[in-house]
């Protein structure tokens, strides 16, 4: 890299001119010239090369991604190698395999006031427990020794500390459910940079036969995957929408008979429903159908061999239990309920059993934002946040605070609800949607529960969904 440049030299008359050897394009937004280095003999860098024409060669925006340009006479060649081109689908891509209703339409009715009156009546009538949900969850705010050094490191700022506390509590809950162990494949949905899998790996230390699959549909920068490339197990990233992910066709899961553990930190709305269906229906159900053959009989003489090899099997993760389940457990920190969709929601059956349908779900889904928007008094605070706080907040996973504040600032409900009533209704709406997910898992043989895994001062999205097979003797907190 070249030397650090502070300012452009000034020409006669006070006009700025490009720094010698640097791009001659003036960036209006930054009020300075571009500091990129152009190719030898060129005036502009590759990013701004379309500003000049050389020997009648014209640069045009790429039709696949107009953010970059290409020479017009090389367009066809470029389209074959452009990073924005449609790439061949991997084997584990199955169109809409985890989708719900194929032809569901969204409800667009804006008249929420009559329904709010009805909702308030339900709260008052049933003592804050509408539709058989328990608004008070148990606290499971745990930690894990794998993150203690990072938690005590003063170099980590406030934002990093909040994420570390959440990750530590998720790992603590996984350990309590005996989900941290050898012989498993951990699948992180909505992985982002992959930090949660990173800490799970550190917590497992030298456990054998452990693999990680990081599911993320977007291209992510600053991934932590590189720290795990030299290990002797798989740390693989699947760039695919969860809606189209077929785990049965992922090579490592086809090759090895490993129970999977689904994990996620702040998995947005509909992505949680897609992940649950991906694990419980698409993977577990198809796996059971594929492996219906009875296990071979064991002779009496085999008992000594089994007892002798038991400790080695535990270290290597070999499962000798006849109650082996393809999905060992699920631990997901829930988030962004306002992004849920009726067509993908896994709790539709539960809603119908309590006399609710897509219209009511639409109201609940929209009102969930009231629980996390910070209410009207936070809007003025948000406008006075300094630049440093803005930089920190940009990396948080509270994805839609701005969107939520806009909804909460609406004056259409002035006088109908107090701030505290809006908060209470928002929390109850979240819990009702989550209760449908719990019932969905329970009906499919899982001990499922909701709990607060972190204090609300750390994150307003502080509810953790956990599920283990009902055949397991692991204790579960009640929902």
Tab-separated table of C-alpha atoms in Angstrom:
chain	number	residue	atom	x	y	z
A	1	UNK	CA	0.000	0.000	0.000
A	2	UNK	CA	1.053	3.543	-0.684
A	3	UNK	CA	1.742	6.236	1.898
A	4	UNK	CA	-1.085	7.722	3.922
A	5	UNK	CA	-2.581	10.702	2.131
A	6	UNK	CA	-4.053	13.559	4.093
A	7	UNK	CA	-5.195	15.985	1.410
A	8	UNK	CA	-4.938	16.738	-2.276
A	9	UNK	CA	-2.460	19.394	-3.428
A	10	UNK	CA	-3.962	22.704	-4.362
A	11	UNK	CA	-3.406	24.214	-7.787
A	12	UNK	CA	-3.274	27.891	-8.657
A	13	UNK	CA	-6.460	29.622	-7.606
A	14	UNK	CA	-7.078	27.265	-4.688
A	15	UNK	CA	-8.552	24.467	-6.816
A	16	UNK	CA	-7.784	20.913	-5.746
A	17	UNK	CA	-6.103	18.536	-8.146
A	18	UNK	CA	-5.666	14.748	-7.933
A	19	UNK	CA	-2.721	13.388	-5.980
A	20	UNK	CA	-0.024	12.270	-8.462
A	21	UNK	CA	-0.343	8.577	-9.207
A	22	UNK	CA	-3.890	8.405	-7.891
A	23	UNK	CA	-7.307	8.251	-9.564
A	24	UNK	CA	-8.525	11.460	-11.139
A	25	UNK	CA	-12.206	10.908	-10.289
A	26	UNK	CA	-13.709	13.463	-7.876
A	27	UNK	CA	-15.983	11.770	-5.323
A	28	UNK	CA	-18.706	14.326	-4.760
A	29	UNK	CA	-20.047	12.634	-1.648
A	30	UNK	CA	-16.634	12.782	0.077
A	31	UNK	CA	-15.592	16.100	-1.448
A	32	UNK	CA	-12.220	14.748	-2.508
A	33	UNK	CA	-10.554	12.784	-5.291
A	34	UNK	CA	-10.535	8.993	-5.269
A	35	UNK	CA	-7.330	7.625	-3.706
A	36	UNK	CA	-7.201	4.332	-5.595
A	37	UNK	CA	-4.175	3.658	-7.835
A	38	UNK	CA	-5.022	3.445	-11.559
A	39	UNK	CA	-3.279	1.108	-13.976
A	40	UNK	CA	-0.153	2.407	-15.653
A	41	UNK	CA	-0.996	4.993	-18.287
A	42	UNK	CA	-4.587	5.383	-17.061
A	43	UNK	CA	-6.209	8.430	-15.521
A	44	UNK	CA	-8.892	6.589	-13.550
A	45	UNK	CA	-8.878	3.457	-11.388
A	46	UNK	CA	-10.800	0.323	-12.308
A	47	UNK	CA	-13.840	1.446	-10.326
A	48	UNK	CA	-14.118	4.719	-12.222
A	49	UNK	CA	-12.669	3.586	-15.536
A	50	UNK	CA	-15.998	4.158	-17.260
A	51	UNK	CA	-15.249	7.887	-17.056
A	52	UNK	CA	-12.770	7.599	-19.904
A	53	UNK	CA	-12.821	5.929	-23.276
A	54	UNK	CA	-9.698	4.478	-24.781
A	55	UNK	CA	-9.544	3.633	-28.476
A	56	UNK	CA	-13.346	3.768	-28.654
A	57	UNK	CA	-13.647	1.186	-25.850
A	58	UNK	CA	-16.616	2.064	-23.683
A	59	UNK	CA	-17.341	0.849	-20.175
A	60	UNK	CA	-20.936	0.068	-19.252
A	61	UNK	CA	-22.629	-1.074	-16.028
A	62	UNK	CA	-22.762	-4.841	-15.668
A	63	UNK	CA	-26.345	-6.039	-16.351
A	64	UNK	CA	-26.054	-8.583	-13.511
A	65	UNK	CA	-24.847	-6.050	-10.962
A	66	UNK	CA	-24.760	-2.349	-11.938
A	67	UNK	CA	-22.437	-1.602	-9.004
A	68	UNK	CA	-19.474	-2.432	-11.224
A	69	UNK	CA	-18.663	-1.781	-14.871
A	70	UNK	CA	-17.185	-3.739	-17.761
A	71	UNK	CA	-15.862	-2.986	-21.258
A	72	UNK	CA	-18.758	-3.219	-23.684
A	73	UNK	CA	-16.785	-5.347	-26.142
A	74	UNK	CA	-15.959	-7.834	-23.333
A	75	UNK	CA	-19.470	-8.084	-21.912
A	76	UNK	CA	-20.208	-11.667	-23.011
A	77	UNK	CA	-16.887	-12.909	-21.654
A	78	UNK	CA	-17.495	-11.082	-18.384
A	79	UNK	CA	-21.009	-12.508	-17.934
A	80	UNK	CA	-19.569	-16.036	-17.864
A	81	UNK	CA	-17.321	-15.277	-14.890
A	82	UNK	CA	-19.098	-12.421	-13.091
A	83	UNK	CA	-19.462	-13.106	-9.373
A	84	UNK	CA	-23.088	-11.986	-9.581
A	85	UNK	CA	-24.037	-14.623	-12.153
A	86	UNK	CA	-26.486	-17.351	-11.212
A	87	UNK	CA	-24.387	-20.246	-10.015
A	88	UNK	CA	-25.275	-23.942	-10.295
A	89	UNK	CA	-27.427	-25.076	-7.386
A	90	UNK	CA	-25.732	-27.467	-4.926
A	91	UNK	CA	-27.100	-30.954	-4.365
A	92	UNK	CA	-28.699	-29.930	-1.076
A	93	UNK	CA	-30.785	-27.202	-2.783
A	94	UNK	CA	-34.391	-28.376	-3.115
A	95	UNK	CA	-36.841	-25.663	-4.122
A	96	UNK	CA	-39.210	-24.727	-1.250
A	97	UNK	CA	-38.607	-27.989	0.641
A	98	UNK	CA	-39.072	-26.216	3.978
A	99	UNK	CA	-41.768	-23.804	2.844
A	100	UNK	CA	-45.221	-23.896	4.368
A	101	UNK	CA	-48.325	-22.980	2.408
A	102	UNK	CA	-47.531	-22.447	-1.263
A	103	UNK	CA	-50.431	-20.133	-2.128
A	104	UNK	CA	-50.938	-18.161	1.096
A	105	UNK	CA	-51.502	-14.432	0.749
A	106	UNK	CA	-50.592	-11.739	3.227
A	107	UNK	CA	-53.330	-9.936	5.157
A	108	UNK	CA	-53.202	-6.209	4.511
A	109	UNK	CA	-56.047	-4.949	6.753
A	110	UNK	CA	-54.912	-1.809	8.554
A	111	UNK	CA	-57.811	-1.572	11.058
A	112	UNK	CA	-56.190	-2.843	14.237
A	113	UNK	CA	-58.049	-0.790	16.834
A	114	UNK	CA	-61.115	-3.094	17.228
A	115	UNK	CA	-58.845	-6.090	17.630
A	116	UNK	CA	-56.769	-4.288	20.273
A	117	UNK	CA	-59.875	-3.683	22.346
A	118	UNK	CA	-60.650	-7.385	22.154
A	119	UNK	CA	-57.057	-8.230	23.104
A	120	UNK	CA	-57.195	-5.943	26.156
A	121	UNK	CA	-60.378	-7.696	27.280
A	122	UNK	CA	-58.610	-11.055	27.049
A	123	UNK	CA	-55.694	-9.786	29.150
A	124	UNK	CA	-57.990	-8.332	31.837
A	125	UNK	CA	-60.289	-11.362	31.849
A	126	UNK	CA	-57.568	-14.013	32.172
A	127	UNK	CA	-55.161	-12.185	34.410
A	128	UNK	CA	-52.555	-11.559	31.740
A	129	UNK	CA	-52.658	-15.097	30.317
A	130	UNK	CA	-54.627	-14.975	27.049
A	131	UNK	CA	-55.016	-18.154	25.049
A	132	UNK	CA	-53.321	-20.393	27.653
A	133	UNK	CA	-49.837	-18.894	27.423
A	134	UNK	CA	-47.660	-18.165	30.436
A	135	UNK	CA	-46.258	-14.616	30.175
A	136	UNK	CA	-43.604	-15.227	32.851
A	137	UNK	CA	-40.794	-17.510	31.681
A	138	UNK	CA	-38.104	-19.009	33.863
A	139	UNK	CA	-34.665	-17.430	33.921
A	140	UNK	CA	-31.900	-19.605	32.486
A	141	UNK	CA	-29.164	-16.968	32.406
A	142	UNK	CA	-26.114	-19.190	32.347
A	143	UNK	CA	-22.508	-18.882	31.243
A	144	UNK	CA	-19.737	-21.121	29.986
A	145	UNK	CA	-16.084	-21.278	30.910
A	146	UNK	CA	-15.043	-21.270	27.249
A	147	UNK	CA	-15.870	-17.546	27.064
A	148	UNK	CA	-14.593	-16.437	30.462
A	149	UNK	CA	-11.298	-15.117	29.127
A	150	UNK	CA	-13.046	-13.093	26.405
A	151	UNK	CA	-15.638	-11.809	28.890
A	152	UNK	CA	-12.883	-10.575	31.177
A	153	UNK	CA	-10.846	-8.994	28.377
A	154	UNK	CA	-11.019	-5.175	28.777
A	155	UNK	CA	-10.218	-4.748	25.080
A	156	UNK	CA	-13.754	-5.870	24.189
A	157	UNK	CA	-16.104	-2.914	23.963
A	158	UNK	CA	-19.659	-2.713	25.238
A	159	UNK	CA	-21.188	-4.066	22.030
A	160	UNK	CA	-18.790	-7.041	21.870
A	161	UNK	CA	-19.394	-7.734	25.562
A	162	UNK	CA	-23.151	-7.971	25.000
A	163	UNK	CA	-22.686	-10.507	22.210
A	164	UNK	CA	-20.240	-12.530	24.316
A	165	UNK	CA	-22.687	-12.685	27.218
A	166	UNK	CA	-25.411	-13.981	24.901
A	167	UNK	CA	-23.116	-16.578	23.340
A	168	UNK	CA	-21.933	-17.686	26.789
A	169	UNK	CA	-25.513	-18.170	27.982
A	170	UNK	CA	-26.461	-20.120	24.847
A	171	UNK	CA	-23.490	-22.443	25.400
A	172	UNK	CA	-24.397	-22.741	29.086
A	173	UNK	CA	-27.905	-23.851	28.168
A	174	UNK	CA	-26.536	-26.305	25.609
A	175	UNK	CA	-24.249	-27.791	28.239
A	176	UNK	CA	-27.134	-28.099	30.695
A	177	UNK	CA	-29.083	-30.054	28.074
A	178	UNK	CA	-26.035	-32.268	27.392
A	179	UNK	CA	-25.901	-31.134	23.768
A	180	UNK	CA	-22.192	-30.252	23.883
A	181	UNK	CA	-20.422	-33.495	23.175
A	182	UNK	CA	-18.599	-35.626	20.602
A	183	UNK	CA	-20.140	-37.409	17.663
A	184	UNK	CA	-22.415	-34.573	16.558
A	185	UNK	CA	-22.927	-32.214	13.677
A	186	UNK	CA	-23.754	-28.675	14.765
A	187	UNK	CA	-25.800	-26.709	12.242
A	188	UNK	CA	-25.843	-22.949	12.790
A	189	UNK	CA	-28.757	-21.315	10.979
A	190	UNK	CA	-28.341	-17.667	10.011
A	191	UNK	CA	-24.669	-18.067	10.845
A	192	UNK	CA	-23.400	-14.664	9.703
A	193	UNK	CA	-19.720	-14.588	10.637
A	194	UNK	CA	-20.050	-17.942	12.412
A	195	UNK	CA	-19.136	-16.730	15.896
A	196	UNK	CA	-21.573	-19.028	17.713
A	197	UNK	CA	-20.106	-22.113	16.028
A	198	UNK	CA	-16.651	-20.758	16.808
A	199	UNK	CA	-17.391	-20.721	20.536
A	200	UNK	CA	-19.083	-24.128	20.429
A	201	UNK	CA	-15.893	-25.481	18.864
A	202	UNK	CA	-13.769	-23.942	21.616
A	203	UNK	CA	-16.096	-25.363	24.268
A	204	UNK	CA	-15.761	-28.861	22.776
A	205	UNK	CA	-11.954	-28.621	22.805
A	206	UNK	CA	-10.598	-31.909	21.441
A	207	UNK	CA	-13.870	-33.838	21.138
A	208	UNK	CA	-13.732	-36.336	18.277
A	209	UNK	CA	-16.014	-36.748	15.295
A	210	UNK	CA	-17.522	-33.247	15.478
A	211	UNK	CA	-18.552	-31.284	12.410
A	212	UNK	CA	-20.026	-27.832	11.791
A	213	UNK	CA	-22.350	-26.641	9.028
A	214	UNK	CA	-22.883	-22.871	8.821
A	215	UNK	CA	-26.024	-21.937	6.901
A	216	UNK	CA	-26.142	-18.389	5.543
A	217	UNK	CA	-27.781	-17.205	2.327
A	218	UNK	CA	-25.750	-13.988	2.042
A	219	UNK	CA	-22.077	-13.500	1.344
A	220	UNK	CA	-20.472	-12.534	4.651
A	221	UNK	CA	-17.278	-10.602	5.342
A	222	UNK	CA	-14.886	-11.161	8.242
A	223	UNK	CA	-15.894	-14.783	8.715
A	224	UNK	CA	-14.184	-16.773	11.463
A	225	UNK	CA	-14.141	-19.932	9.353
A	226	UNK	CA	-10.465	-19.407	8.524
A	227	UNK	CA	-9.483	-20.149	12.116
A	228	UNK	CA	-10.752	-23.713	11.705
A	229	UNK	CA	-9.424	-24.728	8.298
A	230	UNK	CA	-6.426	-26.665	9.621
A	231	UNK	CA	-8.448	-28.850	11.952
A	232	UNK	CA	-9.203	-32.502	11.185
A	233	UNK	CA	-12.970	-32.074	11.004
A	234	UNK	CA	-15.400	-30.320	8.697
A	235	UNK	CA	-16.205	-26.631	9.219
A	236	UNK	CA	-18.313	-26.037	6.124
A	237	UNK	CA	-20.403	-23.079	5.005
A	238	UNK	CA	-23.644	-23.667	3.068
A	239	UNK	CA	-24.655	-20.559	1.146
A	240	UNK	CA	-28.337	-21.268	0.652
A	241	UNK	CA	-31.693	-19.985	1.843
A	242	UNK	CA	-33.024	-22.188	4.658
A	243	UNK	CA	-36.261	-22.464	2.685
A	244	UNK	CA	-34.465	-24.567	0.063
A	245	UNK	CA	-32.038	-26.512	2.298
A	246	UNK	CA	-32.313	-30.307	2.217
A	247	UNK	CA	-30.014	-31.652	4.939
A	248	UNK	CA	-30.374	-35.216	3.708
A	249	UNK	CA	-28.391	-34.260	0.617
A	250	UNK	CA	-25.514	-32.539	2.422
A	251	UNK	CA	-22.490	-34.813	1.752
A	252	UNK	CA	-21.238	-35.068	5.343
A	253	UNK	CA	-24.704	-36.026	6.636
A	254	UNK	CA	-25.109	-38.552	3.820
A	255	UNK	CA	-21.744	-40.090	4.617
A	256	UNK	CA	-21.804	-40.204	8.420
A	257	UNK	CA	-24.601	-41.185	10.768
A	258	UNK	CA	-24.357	-38.228	13.140
A	259	UNK	CA	-27.124	-36.676	15.245
A	260	UNK	CA	-27.470	-32.980	14.461
A	261	UNK	CA	-27.893	-30.060	16.851
A	262	UNK	CA	-29.588	-27.007	15.370
A	263	UNK	CA	-28.395	-23.691	16.820
A	264	UNK	CA	-28.943	-20.031	16.056
A	265	UNK	CA	-28.464	-16.616	17.627
A	266	UNK	CA	-31.134	-14.052	16.805
A	267	UNK	CA	-32.668	-16.049	13.969
A	268	UNK	CA	-35.074	-13.645	12.319
A	269	UNK	CA	-38.821	-14.385	12.338
A	270	UNK	CA	-39.637	-16.619	9.417
A	271	UNK	CA	-36.116	-18.094	9.401
A	272	UNK	CA	-36.857	-19.770	12.753
A	273	UNK	CA	-39.922	-21.500	11.312
A	274	UNK	CA	-37.985	-22.580	8.225
A	275	UNK	CA	-35.160	-23.935	10.398
A	276	UNK	CA	-37.562	-25.918	12.607
A	277	UNK	CA	-39.251	-27.437	9.592
A	278	UNK	CA	-35.866	-28.144	7.985
A	279	UNK	CA	-34.777	-30.129	11.057
A	280	UNK	CA	-37.976	-31.748	12.277
A	281	UNK	CA	-39.779	-32.484	9.008
A	282	UNK	CA	-37.397	-32.374	6.067
A	283	UNK	CA	-34.453	-34.046	7.822
A	284	UNK	CA	-35.717	-36.127	10.757
A	285	UNK	CA	-38.800	-37.490	8.980
A	286	UNK	CA	-36.980	-38.359	5.757
A	287	UNK	CA	-34.125	-39.875	7.747
A	288	UNK	CA	-36.523	-42.132	9.647
A	289	UNK	CA	-38.153	-43.236	6.382
A	290	UNK	CA	-34.743	-43.965	4.872
A	291	UNK	CA	-33.597	-45.998	7.870
A	292	UNK	CA	-36.604	-48.169	8.684
A	293	UNK	CA	-34.599	-51.382	8.393
A	294	UNK	CA	-34.352	-53.194	11.770
A	295	UNK	CA	-30.993	-53.159	13.496
A	296	UNK	CA	-29.037	-56.432	13.394
A	297	UNK	CA	-29.525	-58.802	16.322
A	298	UNK	CA	-26.837	-58.994	18.950
A	299	UNK	CA	-25.608	-62.237	20.431
A	300	UNK	CA	-25.073	-62.680	24.150
A	301	UNK	CA	-21.324	-62.806	23.622
A	302	UNK	CA	-21.447	-59.231	22.287
A	303	UNK	CA	-22.282	-57.779	25.723
A	304	UNK	CA	-18.724	-57.955	26.968
A	305	UNK	CA	-17.432	-56.277	23.845
A	306	UNK	CA	-19.943	-53.475	24.215
A	307	UNK	CA	-19.042	-52.920	27.856
A	308	UNK	CA	-15.335	-53.023	27.069
A	309	UNK	CA	-15.594	-50.464	24.272
A	310	UNK	CA	-18.087	-48.167	25.997
A	311	UNK	CA	-15.605	-45.532	27.176
A	312	UNK	CA	-13.922	-45.373	23.789
A	313	UNK	CA	-17.299	-44.988	22.096
A	314	UNK	CA	-18.166	-42.048	24.325
A	315	UNK	CA	-14.939	-40.243	23.459
A	316	UNK	CA	-15.315	-40.830	19.729
A	317	UNK	CA	-19.018	-40.073	19.690
A	318	UNK	CA	-20.096	-43.476	18.402
A	319	UNK	CA	-23.717	-43.956	19.366
A	320	UNK	CA	-24.658	-47.413	20.574
A	321	UNK	CA	-28.076	-46.455	21.875
A	322	UNK	CA	-31.080	-47.975	20.167
A	323	UNK	CA	-32.969	-44.716	20.850
A	324	UNK	CA	-30.723	-42.718	18.556
A	325	UNK	CA	-32.521	-39.724	17.000
A	326	UNK	CA	-31.364	-37.819	13.904
A	327	UNK	CA	-31.981	-34.464	15.655
A	328	UNK	CA	-30.368	-34.466	19.104
A	329	UNK	CA	-31.553	-31.001	20.037
A	330	UNK	CA	-32.433	-27.443	19.043
A	331	UNK	CA	-31.244	-24.229	20.724
A	332	UNK	CA	-32.292	-20.982	19.021
A	333	UNK	CA	-32.325	-17.416	20.350
A	334	UNK	CA	-35.513	-15.951	18.890
A	335	UNK	CA	-35.771	-12.599	17.157
A	336	UNK	CA	-37.815	-10.288	14.922
A	337	UNK	CA	-41.286	-11.817	15.259
A	338	UNK	CA	-42.686	-9.046	13.071
A	339	UNK	CA	-40.979	-10.798	10.155
A	340	UNK	CA	-42.957	-14.011	10.647
A	341	UNK	CA	-45.270	-15.125	7.835
A	342	UNK	CA	-48.420	-17.207	8.152
A	343	UNK	CA	-47.560	-19.323	5.111
A	344	UNK	CA	-44.301	-20.502	6.739
A	345	UNK	CA	-45.376	-20.445	10.389
A	346	UNK	CA	-45.126	-23.902	12.018
A	347	UNK	CA	-47.781	-23.176	14.666
A	348	UNK	CA	-50.790	-22.812	12.368
A	349	UNK	CA	-52.461	-25.885	13.874
A	350	UNK	CA	-52.090	-24.443	17.379
A	351	UNK	CA	-53.623	-21.147	16.266
A	352	UNK	CA	-56.640	-22.937	14.824
A	353	UNK	CA	-57.179	-24.955	18.005
A	354	UNK	CA	-57.597	-21.726	19.992
A	355	UNK	CA	-59.917	-20.188	17.413
A	356	UNK	CA	-57.384	-18.015	15.599
A	357	UNK	CA	-56.395	-17.832	11.948
A	358	UNK	CA	-54.334	-15.850	9.420
A	359	UNK	CA	-56.136	-12.549	10.106
A	360	UNK	CA	-55.400	-12.687	13.828
A	361	UNK	CA	-51.865	-13.893	13.144
A	362	UNK	CA	-51.292	-10.812	11.013
A	363	UNK	CA	-52.283	-8.572	13.925
A	364	UNK	CA	-50.094	-10.475	16.380
A	365	UNK	CA	-47.144	-10.461	14.008
A	366	UNK	CA	-47.323	-6.694	13.570
A	367	UNK	CA	-47.837	-5.900	17.241
A	368	UNK	CA	-44.816	-7.940	18.367
A	369	UNK	CA	-42.619	-4.953	17.511
A	370	UNK	CA	-44.142	-3.058	20.422
A	371	UNK	CA	-42.178	-5.245	22.846
A	372	UNK	CA	-38.768	-4.211	21.511
A	373	UNK	CA	-39.199	-0.804	19.895
A	374	UNK	CA	-38.303	1.088	23.066
A	375	UNK	CA	-41.563	3.073	22.845
A	376	UNK	CA	-41.990	6.744	22.082
A	377	UNK	CA	-39.626	8.088	24.740
A	378	UNK	CA	-36.667	6.372	23.076
A	379	UNK	CA	-37.166	8.115	19.751
A	380	UNK	CA	-35.727	11.374	21.046
A	381	UNK	CA	-32.842	9.495	22.618
A	382	UNK	CA	-32.088	7.811	19.315
A	383	UNK	CA	-31.707	11.166	17.573
A	384	UNK	CA	-29.017	12.265	20.042
A	385	UNK	CA	-26.826	9.178	19.791
A	386	UNK	CA	-23.253	10.105	18.973
A	387	UNK	CA	-21.278	8.739	16.033
A	388	UNK	CA	-19.432	6.200	18.157
A	389	UNK	CA	-22.660	4.620	19.389
A	390	UNK	CA	-23.954	4.453	15.838
A	391	UNK	CA	-20.880	2.515	14.773
A	392	UNK	CA	-21.344	0.057	17.605
A	393	UNK	CA	-25.045	-0.404	16.908
A	394	UNK	CA	-24.369	-1.167	13.261
A	395	UNK	CA	-22.837	-4.479	14.296
A	396	UNK	CA	-25.621	-5.512	16.662
A	397	UNK	CA	-28.149	-8.124	15.760
A	398	UNK	CA	-31.206	-6.155	16.835
A	399	UNK	CA	-32.031	-5.983	13.145
A	400	UNK	CA	-35.030	-3.724	12.979
A	401	UNK	CA	-34.875	-1.173	15.763
A	402	UNK	CA	-35.431	1.707	13.356
A	403	UNK	CA	-38.344	-0.063	11.660
A	404	UNK	CA	-39.883	-0.827	15.051
A	405	UNK	CA	-39.487	2.750	16.308
A	406	UNK	CA	-41.311	4.014	13.223
A	407	UNK	CA	-44.239	1.683	13.899
A	408	UNK	CA	-44.303	2.649	17.579
A	409	UNK	CA	-44.326	6.354	16.785
A	410	UNK	CA	-47.678	6.085	15.015
A	411	UNK	CA	-50.302	8.420	16.456
A	412	UNK	CA	-53.207	6.255	15.257
A	413	UNK	CA	-53.503	4.606	18.698
A	414	UNK	CA	-53.170	7.748	20.797
A	415	UNK	CA	-55.385	7.491	23.869
A	416	UNK	CA	-56.267	3.842	23.284
A	417	UNK	CA	-53.207	2.256	24.887
A	418	UNK	CA	-50.588	3.406	27.335
A	419	UNK	CA	-46.889	2.769	26.726
A	420	UNK	CA	-46.832	-0.041	29.284
A	421	UNK	CA	-49.919	-1.665	27.761
A	422	UNK	CA	-48.264	-1.622	24.354
A	423	UNK	CA	-45.164	-3.268	25.826
A	424	UNK	CA	-47.250	-5.929	27.523
A	425	UNK	CA	-49.266	-6.683	24.413
A	426	UNK	CA	-46.109	-6.849	22.316
A	427	UNK	CA	-44.527	-9.367	24.685
A	428	UNK	CA	-47.679	-11.472	24.795
A	429	UNK	CA	-47.900	-11.478	21.005
A	430	UNK	CA	-44.331	-12.776	20.837
A	431	UNK	CA	-45.065	-15.480	23.396
A	432	UNK	CA	-48.225	-16.568	21.602
A	433	UNK	CA	-46.337	-17.023	18.327
A	434	UNK	CA	-43.574	-18.878	20.184
A	435	UNK	CA	-46.135	-21.057	21.953
A	436	UNK	CA	-47.251	-22.327	18.544
A	437	UNK	CA	-43.645	-23.351	17.872
A	438	UNK	CA	-43.469	-25.180	21.212
A	439	UNK	CA	-46.670	-27.115	20.487
A	440	UNK	CA	-45.344	-27.978	17.029
A	441	UNK	CA	-42.194	-29.501	18.531
A	442	UNK	CA	-44.057	-31.284	21.320
A	443	UNK	CA	-46.375	-32.956	18.837
A	444	UNK	CA	-43.298	-34.341	17.072
A	445	UNK	CA	-41.741	-35.929	20.122
A	446	UNK	CA	-39.578	-33.171	21.605
A	447	UNK	CA	-39.417	-31.706	25.088
A	448	UNK	CA	-39.534	-28.042	24.108
A	449	UNK	CA	-39.413	-24.950	26.289
A	450	UNK	CA	-38.955	-21.175	26.291
A	451	UNK	CA	-36.770	-19.338	28.786
A	452	UNK	CA	-35.062	-15.997	29.304
A	453	UNK	CA	-31.396	-16.631	28.540
A	454	UNK	CA	-30.101	-13.092	29.015
A	455	UNK	CA	-31.175	-9.955	30.843
A	456	UNK	CA	-33.292	-7.478	28.901
A	457	UNK	CA	-30.654	-4.786	29.495
A	458	UNK	CA	-28.292	-6.835	27.322
A	459	UNK	CA	-30.822	-7.562	24.593
A	460	UNK	CA	-34.569	-7.022	24.343
A	461	UNK	CA	-34.686	-10.185	22.232
A	462	UNK	CA	-33.867	-12.370	25.217
A	463	UNK	CA	-35.960	-15.536	24.770
A	464	UNK	CA	-34.312	-18.877	23.997
A	465	UNK	CA	-36.141	-21.830	22.461
A	466	UNK	CA	-34.736	-25.244	23.410
A	467	UNK	CA	-35.835	-28.726	22.420
A	468	UNK	CA	-34.481	-32.226	22.975
A	469	UNK	CA	-35.913	-35.600	22.058
A	470	UNK	CA	-38.575	-36.789	24.509
A	471	UNK	CA	-36.719	-40.113	24.673
A	472	UNK	CA	-33.898	-38.307	26.447
A	473	UNK	CA	-33.858	-38.164	30.226
A	474	UNK	CA	-32.452	-34.618	30.171
A	475	UNK	CA	-34.585	-32.296	32.368
A	476	UNK	CA	-36.246	-29.367	30.604
A	477	UNK	CA	-37.572	-26.158	32.174
A	478	UNK	CA	-41.294	-25.777	31.712
A	479	UNK	CA	-42.595	-23.252	29.200
